[in-house]
Short mmCIF file of C-alpha atoms in Angstrom, two decimals:
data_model
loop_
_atom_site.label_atom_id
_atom_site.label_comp_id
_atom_site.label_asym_id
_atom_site.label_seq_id
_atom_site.Cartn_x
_atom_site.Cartn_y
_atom_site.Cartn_z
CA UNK A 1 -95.01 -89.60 70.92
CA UNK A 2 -91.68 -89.88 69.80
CA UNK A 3 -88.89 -87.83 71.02
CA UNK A 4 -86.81 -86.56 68.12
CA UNK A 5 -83.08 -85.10 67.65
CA UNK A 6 -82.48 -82.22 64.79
CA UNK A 7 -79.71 -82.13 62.65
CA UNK A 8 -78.22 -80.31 59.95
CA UNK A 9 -77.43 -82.26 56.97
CA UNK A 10 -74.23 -81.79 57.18
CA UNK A 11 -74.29 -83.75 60.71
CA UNK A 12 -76.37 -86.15 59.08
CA UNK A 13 -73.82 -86.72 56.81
CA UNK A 14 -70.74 -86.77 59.48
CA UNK A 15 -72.57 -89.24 61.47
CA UNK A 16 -73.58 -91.34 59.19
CA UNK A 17 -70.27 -91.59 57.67
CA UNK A 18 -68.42 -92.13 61.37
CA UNK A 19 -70.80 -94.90 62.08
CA UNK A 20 -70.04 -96.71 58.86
CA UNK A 21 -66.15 -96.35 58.93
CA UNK A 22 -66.40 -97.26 62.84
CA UNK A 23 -68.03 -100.93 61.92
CA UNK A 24 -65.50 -101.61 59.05
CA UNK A 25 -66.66 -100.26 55.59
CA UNK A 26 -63.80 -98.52 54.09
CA UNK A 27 -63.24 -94.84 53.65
CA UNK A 28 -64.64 -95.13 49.89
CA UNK A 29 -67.72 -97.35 50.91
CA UNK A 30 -68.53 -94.69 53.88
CA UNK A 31 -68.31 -92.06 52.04
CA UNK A 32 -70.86 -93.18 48.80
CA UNK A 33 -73.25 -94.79 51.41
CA UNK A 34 -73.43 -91.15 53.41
CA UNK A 35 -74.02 -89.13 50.25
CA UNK A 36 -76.78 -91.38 49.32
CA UNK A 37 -78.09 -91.97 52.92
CA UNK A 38 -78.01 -87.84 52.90
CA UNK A 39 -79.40 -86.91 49.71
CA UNK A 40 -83.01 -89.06 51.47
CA UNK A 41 -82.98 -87.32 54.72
CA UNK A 42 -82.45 -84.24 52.27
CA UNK A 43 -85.99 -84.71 50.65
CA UNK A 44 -87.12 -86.14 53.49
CA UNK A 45 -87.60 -89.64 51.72
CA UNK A 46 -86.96 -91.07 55.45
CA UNK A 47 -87.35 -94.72 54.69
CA UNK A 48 -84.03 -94.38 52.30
CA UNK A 49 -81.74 -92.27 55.03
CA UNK A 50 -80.78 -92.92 58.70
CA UNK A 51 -83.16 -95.46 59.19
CA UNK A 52 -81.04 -97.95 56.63
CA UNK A 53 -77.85 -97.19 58.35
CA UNK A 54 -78.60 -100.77 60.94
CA UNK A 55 -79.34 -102.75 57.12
CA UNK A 56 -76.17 -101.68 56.03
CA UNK A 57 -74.37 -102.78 59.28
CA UNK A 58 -76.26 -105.88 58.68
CA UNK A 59 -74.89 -106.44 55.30
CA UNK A 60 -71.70 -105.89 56.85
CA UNK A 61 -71.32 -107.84 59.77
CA UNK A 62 -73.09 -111.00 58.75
CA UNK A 63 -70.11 -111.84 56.23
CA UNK A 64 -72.63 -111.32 53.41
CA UNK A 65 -71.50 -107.72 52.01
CA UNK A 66 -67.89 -106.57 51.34
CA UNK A 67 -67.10 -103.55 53.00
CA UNK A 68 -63.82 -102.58 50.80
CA UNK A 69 -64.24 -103.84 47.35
CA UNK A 70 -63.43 -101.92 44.52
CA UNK A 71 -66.30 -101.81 41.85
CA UNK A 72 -64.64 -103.43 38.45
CA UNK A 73 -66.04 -101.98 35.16
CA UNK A 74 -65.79 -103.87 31.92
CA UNK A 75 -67.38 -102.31 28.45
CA UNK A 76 -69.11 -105.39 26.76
CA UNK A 77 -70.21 -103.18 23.42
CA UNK A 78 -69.53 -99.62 22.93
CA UNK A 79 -72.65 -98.64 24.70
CA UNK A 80 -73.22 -101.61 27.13
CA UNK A 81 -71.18 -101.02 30.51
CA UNK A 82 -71.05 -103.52 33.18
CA UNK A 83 -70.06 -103.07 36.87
CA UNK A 84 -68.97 -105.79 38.99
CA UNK A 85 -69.37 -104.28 42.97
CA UNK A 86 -68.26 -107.70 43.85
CA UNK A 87 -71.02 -108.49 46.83
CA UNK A 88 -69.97 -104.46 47.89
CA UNK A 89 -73.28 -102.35 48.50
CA UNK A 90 -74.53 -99.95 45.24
CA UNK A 91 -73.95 -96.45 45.91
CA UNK A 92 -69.88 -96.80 45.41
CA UNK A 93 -70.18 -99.05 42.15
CA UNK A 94 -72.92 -96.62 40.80
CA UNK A 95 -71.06 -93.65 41.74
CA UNK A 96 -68.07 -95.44 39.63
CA UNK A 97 -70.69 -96.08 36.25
CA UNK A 98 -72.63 -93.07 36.69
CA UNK A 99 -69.86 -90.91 34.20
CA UNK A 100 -69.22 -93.99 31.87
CA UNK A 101 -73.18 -94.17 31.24
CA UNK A 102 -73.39 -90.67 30.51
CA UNK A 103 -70.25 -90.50 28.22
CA UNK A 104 -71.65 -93.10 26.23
CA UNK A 105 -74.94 -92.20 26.09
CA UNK A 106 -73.95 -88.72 24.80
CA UNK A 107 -71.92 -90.45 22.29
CA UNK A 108 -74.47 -93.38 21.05
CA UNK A 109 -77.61 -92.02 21.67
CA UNK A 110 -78.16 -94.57 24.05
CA UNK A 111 -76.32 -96.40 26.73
CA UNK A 112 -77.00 -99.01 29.37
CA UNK A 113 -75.12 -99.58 32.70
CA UNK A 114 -76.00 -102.92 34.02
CA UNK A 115 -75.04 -103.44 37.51
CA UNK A 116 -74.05 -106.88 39.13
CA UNK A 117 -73.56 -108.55 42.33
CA UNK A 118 -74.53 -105.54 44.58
CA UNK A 119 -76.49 -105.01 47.46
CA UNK A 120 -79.15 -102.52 47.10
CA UNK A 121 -81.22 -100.77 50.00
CA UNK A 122 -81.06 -97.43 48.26
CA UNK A 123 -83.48 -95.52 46.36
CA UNK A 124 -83.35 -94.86 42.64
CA UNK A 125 -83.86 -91.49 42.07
CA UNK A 126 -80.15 -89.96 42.53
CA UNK A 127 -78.63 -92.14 39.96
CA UNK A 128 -81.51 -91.15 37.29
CA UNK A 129 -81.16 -87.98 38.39
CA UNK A 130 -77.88 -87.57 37.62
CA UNK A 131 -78.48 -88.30 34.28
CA UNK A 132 -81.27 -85.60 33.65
CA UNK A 133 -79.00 -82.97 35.39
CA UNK A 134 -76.63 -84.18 32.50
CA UNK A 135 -79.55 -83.15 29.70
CA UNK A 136 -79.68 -87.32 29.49
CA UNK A 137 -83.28 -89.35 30.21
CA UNK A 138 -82.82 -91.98 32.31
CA UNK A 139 -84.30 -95.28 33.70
CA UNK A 140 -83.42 -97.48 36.41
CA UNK A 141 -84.90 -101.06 37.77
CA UNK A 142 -83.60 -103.46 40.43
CA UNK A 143 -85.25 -106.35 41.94
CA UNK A 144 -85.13 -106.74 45.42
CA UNK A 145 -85.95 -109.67 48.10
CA UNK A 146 -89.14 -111.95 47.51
CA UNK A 147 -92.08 -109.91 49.89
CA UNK A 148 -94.73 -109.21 46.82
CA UNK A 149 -96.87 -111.92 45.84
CA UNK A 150 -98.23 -111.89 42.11
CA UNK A 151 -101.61 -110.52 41.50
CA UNK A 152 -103.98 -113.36 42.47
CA UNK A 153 -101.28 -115.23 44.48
CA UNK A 154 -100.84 -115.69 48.10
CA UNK A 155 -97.13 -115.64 48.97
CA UNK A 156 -93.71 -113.54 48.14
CA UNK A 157 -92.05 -114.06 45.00
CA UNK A 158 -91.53 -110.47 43.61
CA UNK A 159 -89.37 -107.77 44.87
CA UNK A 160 -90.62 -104.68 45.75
CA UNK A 161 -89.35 -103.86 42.51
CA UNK A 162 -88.67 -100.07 41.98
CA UNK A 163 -88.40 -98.39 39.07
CA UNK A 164 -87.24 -94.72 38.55
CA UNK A 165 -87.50 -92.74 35.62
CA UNK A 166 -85.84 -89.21 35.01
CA UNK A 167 -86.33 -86.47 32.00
CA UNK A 168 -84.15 -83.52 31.80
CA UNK A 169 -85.77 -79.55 31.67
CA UNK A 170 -84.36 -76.59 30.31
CA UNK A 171 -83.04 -74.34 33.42
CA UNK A 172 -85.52 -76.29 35.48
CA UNK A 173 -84.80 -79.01 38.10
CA UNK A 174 -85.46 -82.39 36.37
CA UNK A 175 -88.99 -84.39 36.63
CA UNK A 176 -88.16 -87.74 38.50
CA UNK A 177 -89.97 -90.64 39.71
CA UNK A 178 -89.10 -93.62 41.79
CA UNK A 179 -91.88 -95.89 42.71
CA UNK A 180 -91.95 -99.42 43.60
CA UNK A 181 -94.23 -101.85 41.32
CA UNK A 182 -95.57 -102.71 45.17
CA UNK A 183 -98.35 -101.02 46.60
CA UNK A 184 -95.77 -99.36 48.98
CA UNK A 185 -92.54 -99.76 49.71
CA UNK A 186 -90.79 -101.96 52.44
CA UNK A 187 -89.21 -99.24 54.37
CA UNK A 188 -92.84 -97.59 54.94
CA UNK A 189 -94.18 -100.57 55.96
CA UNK A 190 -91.33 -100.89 58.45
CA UNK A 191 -91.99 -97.10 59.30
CA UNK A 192 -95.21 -97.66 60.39
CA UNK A 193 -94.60 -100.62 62.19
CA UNK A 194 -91.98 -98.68 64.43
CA UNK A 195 -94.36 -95.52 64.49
CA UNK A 196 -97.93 -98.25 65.59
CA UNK A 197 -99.67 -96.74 62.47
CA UNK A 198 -102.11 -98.95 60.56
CA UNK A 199 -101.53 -99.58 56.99
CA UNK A 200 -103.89 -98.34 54.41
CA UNK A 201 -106.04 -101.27 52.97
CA UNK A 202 -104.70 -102.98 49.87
CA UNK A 203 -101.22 -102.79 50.50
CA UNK A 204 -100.64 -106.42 52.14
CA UNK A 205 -101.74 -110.19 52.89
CA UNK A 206 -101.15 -111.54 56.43
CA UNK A 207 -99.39 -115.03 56.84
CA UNK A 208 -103.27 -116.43 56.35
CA UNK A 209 -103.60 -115.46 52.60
CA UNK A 210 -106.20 -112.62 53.91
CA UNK A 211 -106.12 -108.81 54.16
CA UNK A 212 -104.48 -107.11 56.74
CA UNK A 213 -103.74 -103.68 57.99
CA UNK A 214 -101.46 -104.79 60.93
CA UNK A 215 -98.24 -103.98 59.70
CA UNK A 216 -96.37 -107.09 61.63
CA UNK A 217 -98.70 -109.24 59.83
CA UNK A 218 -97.98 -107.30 56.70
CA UNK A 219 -94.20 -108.43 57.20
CA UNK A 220 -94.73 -111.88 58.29
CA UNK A 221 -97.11 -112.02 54.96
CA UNK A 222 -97.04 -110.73 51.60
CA UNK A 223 -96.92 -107.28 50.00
CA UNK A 224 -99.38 -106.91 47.35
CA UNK A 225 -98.76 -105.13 43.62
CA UNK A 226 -100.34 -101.81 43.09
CA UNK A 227 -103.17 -101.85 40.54
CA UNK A 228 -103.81 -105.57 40.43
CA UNK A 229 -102.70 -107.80 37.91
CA UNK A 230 -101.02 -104.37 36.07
CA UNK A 231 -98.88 -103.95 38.72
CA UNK A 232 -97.83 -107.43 38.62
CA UNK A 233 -96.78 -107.78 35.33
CA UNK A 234 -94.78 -104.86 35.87
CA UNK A 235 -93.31 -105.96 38.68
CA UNK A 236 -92.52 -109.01 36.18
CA UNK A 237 -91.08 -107.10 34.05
CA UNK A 238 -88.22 -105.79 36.42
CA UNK A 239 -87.57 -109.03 37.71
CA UNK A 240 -86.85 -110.06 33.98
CA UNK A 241 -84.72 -106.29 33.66
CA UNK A 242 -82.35 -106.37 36.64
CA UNK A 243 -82.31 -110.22 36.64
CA UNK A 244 -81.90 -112.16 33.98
CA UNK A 245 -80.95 -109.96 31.17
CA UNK A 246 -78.06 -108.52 33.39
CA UNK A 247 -77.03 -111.93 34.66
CA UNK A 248 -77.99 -111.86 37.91
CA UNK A 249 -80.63 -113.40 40.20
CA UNK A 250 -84.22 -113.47 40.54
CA UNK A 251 -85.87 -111.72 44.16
CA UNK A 252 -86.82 -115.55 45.18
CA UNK A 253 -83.26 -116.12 44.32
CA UNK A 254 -81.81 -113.28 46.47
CA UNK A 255 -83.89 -114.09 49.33
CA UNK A 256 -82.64 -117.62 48.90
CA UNK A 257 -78.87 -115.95 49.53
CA UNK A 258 -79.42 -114.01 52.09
CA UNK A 259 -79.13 -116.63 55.04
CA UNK A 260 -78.64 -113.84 57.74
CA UNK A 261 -81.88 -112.17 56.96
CA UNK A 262 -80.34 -109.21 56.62
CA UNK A 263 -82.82 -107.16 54.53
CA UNK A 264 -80.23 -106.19 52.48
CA UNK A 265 -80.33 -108.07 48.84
CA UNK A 266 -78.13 -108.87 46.76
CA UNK A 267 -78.41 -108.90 43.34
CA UNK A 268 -78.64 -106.70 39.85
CA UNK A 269 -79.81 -102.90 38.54
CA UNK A 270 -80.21 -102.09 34.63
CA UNK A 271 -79.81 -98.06 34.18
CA UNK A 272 -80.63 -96.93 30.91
CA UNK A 273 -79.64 -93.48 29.62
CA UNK A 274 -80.69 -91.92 26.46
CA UNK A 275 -80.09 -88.35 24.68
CA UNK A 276 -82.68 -86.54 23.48
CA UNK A 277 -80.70 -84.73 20.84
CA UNK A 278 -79.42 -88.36 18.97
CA UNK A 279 -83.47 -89.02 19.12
CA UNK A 280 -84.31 -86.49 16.28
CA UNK A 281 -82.58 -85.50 13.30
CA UNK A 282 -80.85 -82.34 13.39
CA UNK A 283 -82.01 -82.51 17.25
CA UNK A 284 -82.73 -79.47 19.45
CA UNK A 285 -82.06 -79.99 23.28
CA UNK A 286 -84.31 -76.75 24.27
CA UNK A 287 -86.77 -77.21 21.81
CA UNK A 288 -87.56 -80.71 22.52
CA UNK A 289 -87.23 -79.81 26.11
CA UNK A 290 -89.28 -77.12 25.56
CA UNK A 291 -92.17 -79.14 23.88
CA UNK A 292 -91.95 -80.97 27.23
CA UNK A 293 -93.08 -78.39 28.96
CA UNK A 294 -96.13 -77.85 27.23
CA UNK A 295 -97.48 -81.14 29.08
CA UNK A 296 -96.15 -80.18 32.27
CA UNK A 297 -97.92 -76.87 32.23
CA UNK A 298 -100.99 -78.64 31.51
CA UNK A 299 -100.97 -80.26 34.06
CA UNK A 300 -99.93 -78.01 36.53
CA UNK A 301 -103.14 -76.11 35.82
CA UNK A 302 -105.31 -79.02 37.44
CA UNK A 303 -106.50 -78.01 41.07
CA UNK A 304 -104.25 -80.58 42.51
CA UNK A 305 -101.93 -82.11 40.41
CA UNK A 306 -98.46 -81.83 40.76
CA UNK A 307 -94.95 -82.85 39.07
CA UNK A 308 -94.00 -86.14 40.77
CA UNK A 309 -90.54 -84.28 41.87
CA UNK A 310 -92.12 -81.42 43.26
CA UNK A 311 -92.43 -82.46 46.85
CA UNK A 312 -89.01 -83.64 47.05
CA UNK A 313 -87.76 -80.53 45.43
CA UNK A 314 -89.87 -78.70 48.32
CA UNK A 315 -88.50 -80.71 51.01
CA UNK A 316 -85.14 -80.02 49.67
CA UNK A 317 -84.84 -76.17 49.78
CA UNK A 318 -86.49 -76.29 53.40
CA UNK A 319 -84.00 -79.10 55.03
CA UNK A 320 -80.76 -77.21 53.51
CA UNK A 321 -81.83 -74.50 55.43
CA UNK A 322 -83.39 -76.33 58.64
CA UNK A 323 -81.70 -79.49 59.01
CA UNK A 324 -83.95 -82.64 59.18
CA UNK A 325 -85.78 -84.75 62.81
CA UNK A 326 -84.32 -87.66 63.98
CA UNK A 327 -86.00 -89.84 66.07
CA UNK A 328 -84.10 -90.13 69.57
CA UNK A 329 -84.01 -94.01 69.54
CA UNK A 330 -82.55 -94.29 66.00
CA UNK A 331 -80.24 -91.24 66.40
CA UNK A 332 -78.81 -93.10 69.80
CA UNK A 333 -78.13 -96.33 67.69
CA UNK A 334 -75.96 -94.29 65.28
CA UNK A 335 -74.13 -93.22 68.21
CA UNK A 336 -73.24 -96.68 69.02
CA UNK A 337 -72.46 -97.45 65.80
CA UNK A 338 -69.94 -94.44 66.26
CA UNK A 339 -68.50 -95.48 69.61
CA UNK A 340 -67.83 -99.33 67.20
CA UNK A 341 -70.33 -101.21 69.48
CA UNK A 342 -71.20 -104.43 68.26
CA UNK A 343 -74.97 -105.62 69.04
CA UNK A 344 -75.89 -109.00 68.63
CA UNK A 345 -79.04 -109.69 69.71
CA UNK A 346 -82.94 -110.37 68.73
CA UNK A 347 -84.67 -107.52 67.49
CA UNK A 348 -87.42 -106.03 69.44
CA UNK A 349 -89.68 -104.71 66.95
CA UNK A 350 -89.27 -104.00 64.06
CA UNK A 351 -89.10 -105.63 60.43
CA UNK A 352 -88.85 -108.62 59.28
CA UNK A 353 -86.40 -109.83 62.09
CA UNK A 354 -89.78 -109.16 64.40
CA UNK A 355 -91.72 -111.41 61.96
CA UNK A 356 -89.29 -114.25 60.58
CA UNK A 357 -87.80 -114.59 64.26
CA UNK A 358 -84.64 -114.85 63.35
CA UNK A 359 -81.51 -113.90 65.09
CA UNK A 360 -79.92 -110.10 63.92
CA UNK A 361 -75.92 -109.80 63.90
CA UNK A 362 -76.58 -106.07 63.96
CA UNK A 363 -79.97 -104.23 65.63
CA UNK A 364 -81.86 -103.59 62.34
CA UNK A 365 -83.28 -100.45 63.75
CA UNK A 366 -84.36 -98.65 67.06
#
């Protein structure tokens, strides 16, 4: 068992900011990396909060991420904005697009941000959400490093590949989803490896082409696509989004870059935004939204079924109130990261350091 450290989230916040300013991001790269970091430990989506802080210290110290630079926007057509976060991680150049996107948007009907030259090991759901809190749909992809092999195939090409989708509700909290085109995410694959959980069958490959449920053999293999061939194409399909069509690399390509093995790629993320209202003539916000709701109460009345931002929702109005657990290992490492210590050493666990055997500037996790 695990020994574990509560916190409120506004401690969550403090320390994850101090431990990011104390290895050299700047005060505006601390600051959008803690909200982010915060609004996961929030819902509870663990795998996206403290435990990222050692990928972004990664990023950092192995000379592959920029700590200070300043996002650069450029409109290419009056509803195509592009952001430049010049090898800095997302949540500062997203923070800096997330108002251009909806002001366009809002004035086109539609509106795309497309995001270059960032690293990503965020989720997606707070920048769609934004959007929907602003009556505005919204979709976001971004590729990732090459772990998922294509339906059928026996080694990483594909990222993870998430995609989130967000649609606005009249005096209700949007409906949000953020899955990855993988049968799970990284980070829970990682989680169980730290927590000695098996993995559910289906979700990976071992380094032998074969089924495995050992989650260090998971790493040191191949995630596999959810629903087959399905799952691959869409995870083909993002690659193609937040790759090519945004000028940027391909997952292969991004794992190619990232010589340090930092877990932390680098690469694109297409966000599209659309109002409802420019959708119809003579458009209605709360009637279309309205009309929504007729499918949501359906299914609602299913023994069940739920709305996929329910349980996040839930999680939210409890950890406001109760703070969120922190496992005693991981919470210590943020300390150091306070106090500016500098660890360079071989990981002794966990990830893909544990499986590649490479050496870590930073201790990916504890």
């Amino acid at each position: 068992m695990q020994n574990f450290v509560q916190m409120s989230l506004g401690e969550v916040h403090r320390s994850a900011k101090a431990a990011l300013l104390s290895q050299g991001f700047s005060e505006i790269h601390a600051q959008a990396i803690a909200n982010t970091v915060t609004a996961a430990e929030r819902d509870e989506c663990r795998h996206h909060g403290l435990f990222r802080l050692p990928f972004y210290m990664n990023g950092l110290l192995s000379g592959q991420a920029s700590g200070d630079a300043e996002p650069s926007l450029v409109e290419l057509t009056p509803s195509v904005v592009k952001i430049d976060a010049k090898y800095g991680f997302s949540p500062l150049a997203l923070e800096r697009g997330d108002q251009p996107l909806a002001d366009r948007a809002k004035e086109h009907g539609i509106a795309v941000l497309a995001v270059t030259n960032a690293l990503n090991v965020a989720a997606l759901w707070p920048e769609v959400e934004r959007l929907a809190e602003r009556g505005l749909v919204g979709f976001a992809f971004v590729a990732a490093s090459p772990y998922v092999a294509p339906a059928g195939g026996t080694k990483p090409l594909f990222g993870t590949n998430p995609m989130a989708f967000a649609w606005p509700r009249h005096d209700k909290r949007p409906v949000v989803f953020d899955q990855a085109s993988s049968a799970s995410a990284r980070g829970e694959i990682q989680l169980r490896l730290r927590d000695g959980k098996a993995l559910p069958e289906g979700w990976a490959i071992g380094p032998n082409g074969k089924p495995t449920t050992d989650p260090a053999q998971a790493l040191a293999g191949a995630q596999l696509p959810f629903g087959g061939f399905k799952g691959s194409n869409i995870a083909m399909m993002v690659e193609l989004l937040a790759g090519p069509l945004v000028g940027d690399v391909l997952s292969f390509e991004a794992g190619e870059r990232d010589k340090a093995n930092t877990g932390a790629p680098c690469g694109g993320e297409l966000i599209i935004a659309i109002d409802p209202v420019r959708c119809v003539e003579n458009g209605d916000r709360v009637a279309q939204l309205k009309h929504s709701e007729m499918l949501f109460a359906r299914m609602l009345e299913q023994d069940g079924a739920r709305l996929p931002s329910d349980r996040r929702y839930e999680a939210r109005e409890r950890t406001v109130k109760e703070g969120v657990t922190v496992p005693v290992s991981l919470h210590d490492r943020i300390q150091a990261y306070i106090a500016g210590k500098r660890v360079d050493e071989r990981n002794d666990y966990e990830g893909d350091h544990l499986t590649h055997n490479k050496p870590m500037i930073a201790h990916q996790l504890a």
